[in-house]
Coordinates of C-alpha atoms and ligand atoms in Angstrom, one line a residue:
M1303 CA -24.9 6.5 -38.5
L1304 CA -25.8 6.5 -34.7
R1305 CA -24.5 10.0 -34.4
K1306 CA -26.5 11.1 -37.4
L1307 CA -29.6 9.5 -35.8
L1308 CA -28.9 11.4 -32.5
G1309 CA -28.8 14.6 -34.5
K1310 CA -32.4 14.0 -35.5
V1311 CA -33.7 13.6 -31.9
D1312 CA -35.2 16.8 -30.5
E1313 CA -33.5 18.6 -27.7
G1314 CA -35.9 17.6 -24.9
R1315 CA -35.8 13.9 -25.7
F1316 CA -32.0 14.0 -26.2
S1317 CA -31.7 15.5 -22.7
R1318 CA -34.0 12.9 -21.2
A1319 CA -31.9 10.1 -22.8
L1320 CA -28.7 11.7 -21.5
A1321 CA -30.2 11.9 -18.0
G1322 CA -31.2 8.2 -18.4
L1323 CA -27.6 7.3 -19.2
A1324 CA -26.5 9.1 -16.1
A1325 CA -29.2 7.5 -14.0
G1326 CA -28.1 4.0 -15.0
W1327 CA -30.8 2.9 -17.6
Q1328 CA -29.9 -0.4 -19.0
F1329 CA -29.8 -1.6 -22.6
E1330 CA -30.0 -5.3 -22.9
V1331 CA -28.8 -6.2 -26.4
G1332 CA -30.6 -9.1 -28.1
Y1333 CA -29.1 -8.7 -31.5
R1334 CA -26.2 -6.7 -33.0
V1335 CA -24.8 -7.1 -36.5
F1336 CA -22.4 -4.6 -38.1
G1337 CA -23.0 -4.0 -41.8
Q1338 CA -21.5 -1.7 -44.4
R1339 CA -24.0 1.1 -43.8
G1340 CA -24.0 0.8 -40.0
V1341 CA -25.2 -1.3 -37.2
D1342 CA -28.4 -3.3 -36.9
V1343 CA -29.1 -3.5 -33.2
R1344 CA -32.1 -4.6 -31.2
G1345 CA -32.9 -5.1 -27.6
F1346 CA -34.6 -3.8 -24.4
V1347 CA -34.3 -0.5 -22.6
K1348 CA -35.0 -1.1 -18.9
Y1349 CA -35.3 1.2 -15.9
G1350 CA -37.5 1.0 -12.8
R1351 CA -40.4 -1.3 -13.8
K1352 CA -40.4 -0.1 -17.4
Q1353 CA -39.2 -2.0 -20.4
Y1354 CA -39.3 -0.9 -24.1
T1355 CA -38.2 -2.8 -27.2
V1356 CA -35.9 -0.7 -29.4
A1357 CA -34.6 -1.5 -32.9
I1358 CA -32.1 0.6 -34.8
S1359 CA -30.7 -0.1 -38.3
P1360 CA -29.5 2.0 -41.3
K1361 CA -33.1 1.9 -42.5
G1362 CA -34.5 3.6 -39.5
A1363 CA -35.4 3.3 -35.8
W1364 CA -38.3 1.9 -33.9
C1365 CA -39.4 1.7 -30.3
S1366 CA -42.5 0.2 -28.6
C1367 CA -43.4 3.4 -26.7
S1368 CA -46.2 5.7 -27.6
D1369 CA -43.9 8.5 -28.9
V1370 CA -43.0 6.2 -31.8
V1371 CA -46.1 4.1 -32.2
Y1372 CA -48.6 7.0 -32.0
R1373 CA -46.7 10.2 -32.5
G1374 CA -44.1 8.9 -35.0
T1375 CA -41.2 10.8 -33.4
L1376 CA -37.8 9.6 -32.4
C1377 CA -38.1 8.9 -28.7
K1378 CA -35.7 9.1 -25.7
H1379 CA -35.3 5.3 -25.7
I1380 CA -34.0 5.3 -29.3
A1381 CA -31.7 8.2 -28.4
F1382 CA -30.6 6.3 -25.3
V1383 CA -29.8 3.1 -27.3
A1384 CA -27.7 5.2 -29.7
M1385 CA -25.8 6.8 -26.9
A1386 CA -25.4 3.5 -25.0
E1387 CA -24.0 1.8 -28.2
L1388 CA -21.6 4.6 -28.9
A1389 CA -20.4 4.6 -25.3
H1390 CA -20.0 0.8 -25.5
Y1391 CA -17.9 1.0 -28.7
A1392 CA -15.8 3.8 -27.3
A1393 CA -15.1 1.7 -24.1
E1394 CA -14.3 -1.4 -26.1
R1395 CA -11.9 0.4 -28.4
S1396 CA -10.2 2.2 -25.5
A1397 CA -9.6 -1.2 -24.0
H1398 CA -8.2 -2.4 -27.4
R1399 CA -11.1 -4.6 -28.1
E1400 CA -13.5 -4.6 -31.0
P1401 CA -17.3 -4.3 -30.2
Q1402 CA -18.8 -7.8 -30.6
E1403 CA -21.7 -8.8 -32.7
V1404 CA -24.6 -10.5 -30.9
R1405 CA -26.6 -13.2 -32.6
P1406 CA -29.2 -15.2 -30.8
G1407 CA -28.3 -18.8 -30.5
T1408 CA -24.6 -18.4 -31.1
Ligands
LIG680 ZN1 -39.4 4.9 -27.0

């Protein structure tokens, strides 16, 4: 589901998200629940003095930046979160752990 989402991101935004991953952008997860159709994940993308709210679920993706709010495109922050999640799952599995759900207040 996240890979399919990444496939819909245009080349320029995909590249900028990849550069962000290499530059150490942070994704602070506030909520992550795994469902039958994919993950529902929400949190903050942070770098420098910037912070954006990103939400991805099987129903779609949203970000607080102007690319999404005004232009209706899939932005680099959404792409970055998809990449960061995939990287996290891969790291967990290679360490023989399962990616953990995150629910506020638990
Ligand atoms: Zn964005």
